[in-house]
C-alpha atoms as a PDB file:
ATOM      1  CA  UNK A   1      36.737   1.781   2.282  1.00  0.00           C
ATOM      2  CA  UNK A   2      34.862   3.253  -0.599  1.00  0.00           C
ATOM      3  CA  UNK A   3      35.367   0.813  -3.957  1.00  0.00           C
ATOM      4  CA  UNK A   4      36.246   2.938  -7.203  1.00  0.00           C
ATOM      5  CA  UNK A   5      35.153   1.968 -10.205  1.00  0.00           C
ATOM      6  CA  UNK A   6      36.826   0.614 -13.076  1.00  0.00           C
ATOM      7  CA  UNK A   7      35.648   4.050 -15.106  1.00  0.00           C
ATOM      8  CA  UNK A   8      36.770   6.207 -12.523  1.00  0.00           C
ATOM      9  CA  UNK A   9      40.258   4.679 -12.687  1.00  0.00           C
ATOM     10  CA  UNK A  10      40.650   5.160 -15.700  1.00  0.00           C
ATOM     11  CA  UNK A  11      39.090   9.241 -16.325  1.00  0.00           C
ATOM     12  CA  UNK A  12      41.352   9.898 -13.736  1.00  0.00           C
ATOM     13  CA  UNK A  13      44.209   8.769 -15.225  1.00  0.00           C
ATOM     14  CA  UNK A  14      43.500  10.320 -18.431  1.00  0.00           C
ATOM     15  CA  UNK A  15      43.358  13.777 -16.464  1.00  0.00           C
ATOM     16  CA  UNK A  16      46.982  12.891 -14.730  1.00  0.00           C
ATOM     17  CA  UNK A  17      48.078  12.818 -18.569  1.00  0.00           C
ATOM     18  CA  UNK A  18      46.167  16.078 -19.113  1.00  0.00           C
ATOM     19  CA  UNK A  19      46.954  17.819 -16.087  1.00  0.00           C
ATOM     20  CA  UNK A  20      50.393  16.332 -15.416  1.00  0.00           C
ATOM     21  CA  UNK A  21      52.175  15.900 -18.686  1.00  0.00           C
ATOM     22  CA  UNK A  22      55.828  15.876 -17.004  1.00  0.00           C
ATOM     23  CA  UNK A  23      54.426  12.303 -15.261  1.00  0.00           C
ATOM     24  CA  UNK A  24      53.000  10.842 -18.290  1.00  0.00           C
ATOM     25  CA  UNK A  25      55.172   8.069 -18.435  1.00  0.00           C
ATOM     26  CA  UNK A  26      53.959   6.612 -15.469  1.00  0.00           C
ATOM     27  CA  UNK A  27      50.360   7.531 -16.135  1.00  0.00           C
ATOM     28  CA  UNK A  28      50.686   5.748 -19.270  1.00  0.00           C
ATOM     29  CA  UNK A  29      52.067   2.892 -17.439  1.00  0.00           C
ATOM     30  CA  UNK A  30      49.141   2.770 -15.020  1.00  0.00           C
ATOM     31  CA  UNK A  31      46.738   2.900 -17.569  1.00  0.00           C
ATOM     32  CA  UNK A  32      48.235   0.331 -19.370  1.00  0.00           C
ATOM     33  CA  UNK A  33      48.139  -1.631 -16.318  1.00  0.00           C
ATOM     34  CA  UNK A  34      44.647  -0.889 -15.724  1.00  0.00           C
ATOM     35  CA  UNK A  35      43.651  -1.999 -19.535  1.00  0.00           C
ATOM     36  CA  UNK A  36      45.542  -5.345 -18.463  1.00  0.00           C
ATOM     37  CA  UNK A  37      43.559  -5.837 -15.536  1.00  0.00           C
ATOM     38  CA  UNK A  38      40.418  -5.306 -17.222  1.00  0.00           C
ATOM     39  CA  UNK A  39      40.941  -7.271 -20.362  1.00  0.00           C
ATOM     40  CA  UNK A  40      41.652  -4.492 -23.138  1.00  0.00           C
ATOM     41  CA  UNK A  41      45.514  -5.926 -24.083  1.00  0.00           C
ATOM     42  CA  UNK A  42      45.569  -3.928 -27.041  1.00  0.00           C
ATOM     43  CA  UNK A  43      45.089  -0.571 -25.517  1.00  0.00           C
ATOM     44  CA  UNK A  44      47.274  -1.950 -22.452  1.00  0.00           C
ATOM     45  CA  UNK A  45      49.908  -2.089 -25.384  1.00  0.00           C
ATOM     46  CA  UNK A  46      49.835   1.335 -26.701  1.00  0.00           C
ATOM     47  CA  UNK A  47      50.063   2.959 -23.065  1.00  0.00           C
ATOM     48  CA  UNK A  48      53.164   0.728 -21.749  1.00  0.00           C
ATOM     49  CA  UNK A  49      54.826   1.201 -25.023  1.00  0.00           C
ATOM     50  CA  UNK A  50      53.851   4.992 -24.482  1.00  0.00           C
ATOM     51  CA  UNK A  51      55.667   4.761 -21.278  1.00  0.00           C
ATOM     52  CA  UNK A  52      58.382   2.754 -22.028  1.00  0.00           C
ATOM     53  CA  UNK A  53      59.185   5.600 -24.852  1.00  0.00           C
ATOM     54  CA  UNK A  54      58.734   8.324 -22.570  1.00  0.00           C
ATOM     55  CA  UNK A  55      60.820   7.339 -19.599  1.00  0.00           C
ATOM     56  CA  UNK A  56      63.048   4.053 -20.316  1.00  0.00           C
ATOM     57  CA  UNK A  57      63.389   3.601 -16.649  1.00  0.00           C
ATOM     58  CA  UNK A  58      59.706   2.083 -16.962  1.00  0.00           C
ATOM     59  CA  UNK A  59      61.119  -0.623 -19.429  1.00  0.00           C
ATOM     60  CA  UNK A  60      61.384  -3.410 -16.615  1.00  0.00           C
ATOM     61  CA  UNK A  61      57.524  -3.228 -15.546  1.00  0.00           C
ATOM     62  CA  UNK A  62      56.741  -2.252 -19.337  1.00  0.00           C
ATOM     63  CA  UNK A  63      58.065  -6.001 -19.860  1.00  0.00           C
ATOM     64  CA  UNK A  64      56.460  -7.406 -17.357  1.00  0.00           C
ATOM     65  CA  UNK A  65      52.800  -6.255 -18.141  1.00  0.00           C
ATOM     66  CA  UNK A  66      53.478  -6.996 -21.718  1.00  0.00           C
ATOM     67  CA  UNK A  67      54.974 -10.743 -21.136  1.00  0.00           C
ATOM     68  CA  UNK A  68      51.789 -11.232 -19.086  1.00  0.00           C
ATOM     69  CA  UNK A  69      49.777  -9.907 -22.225  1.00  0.00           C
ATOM     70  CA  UNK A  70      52.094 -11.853 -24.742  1.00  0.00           C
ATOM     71  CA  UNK A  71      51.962 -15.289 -23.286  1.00  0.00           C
ATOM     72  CA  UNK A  72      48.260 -15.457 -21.019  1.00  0.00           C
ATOM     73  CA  UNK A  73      46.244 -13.138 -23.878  1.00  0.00           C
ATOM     74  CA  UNK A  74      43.423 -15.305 -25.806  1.00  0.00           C
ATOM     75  CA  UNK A  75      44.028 -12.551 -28.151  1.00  0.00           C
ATOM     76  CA  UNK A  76      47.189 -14.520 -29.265  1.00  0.00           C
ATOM     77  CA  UNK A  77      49.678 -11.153 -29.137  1.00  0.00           C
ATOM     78  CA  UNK A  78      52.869 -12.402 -28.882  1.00  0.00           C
ATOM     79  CA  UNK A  79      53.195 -12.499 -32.625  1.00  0.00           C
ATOM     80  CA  UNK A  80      53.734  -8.336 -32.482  1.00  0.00           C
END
């Protein structure tokens, strides 16, 4: 099984935005995910809330990433 690369994940996301636009909600949720995972809560932020405005059936795993970024961030953003 071939390992892909945090980069990789993410360009081809960004094209599933590009070349997709009628998904974008979830892209936007999976990049948001993906900035989680890799430590980058405030651009996780912008792409679930992205998401969560472009489809509202992504609002329950919209919360979920951003309680997990809220309360276990050193970045201390659960003020916003």
């Amino acid at each position: 099984m071939r390992t892909v690369r945090p980069v990789d994940a993410e360009l081809a996301l960004k094209m599933g935005l590009d070349v997709l636009p009628g998904r974008a909600a979830q892209f936007h949720l999976q990049l948001g995910r993906h900035y989680h995972d890799g430590g980058r809560p405030g651009p996780a932020r912008e792409h679930l809330r992205e998401a969560a405005r472009l489809d509202p059936r992504t609002e329950p795993e919209v919360g979920k990433v951003l309680r997990q970024i809220n309360t276990a961030t050193p970045g201390c953003f659960s003020w916003q």
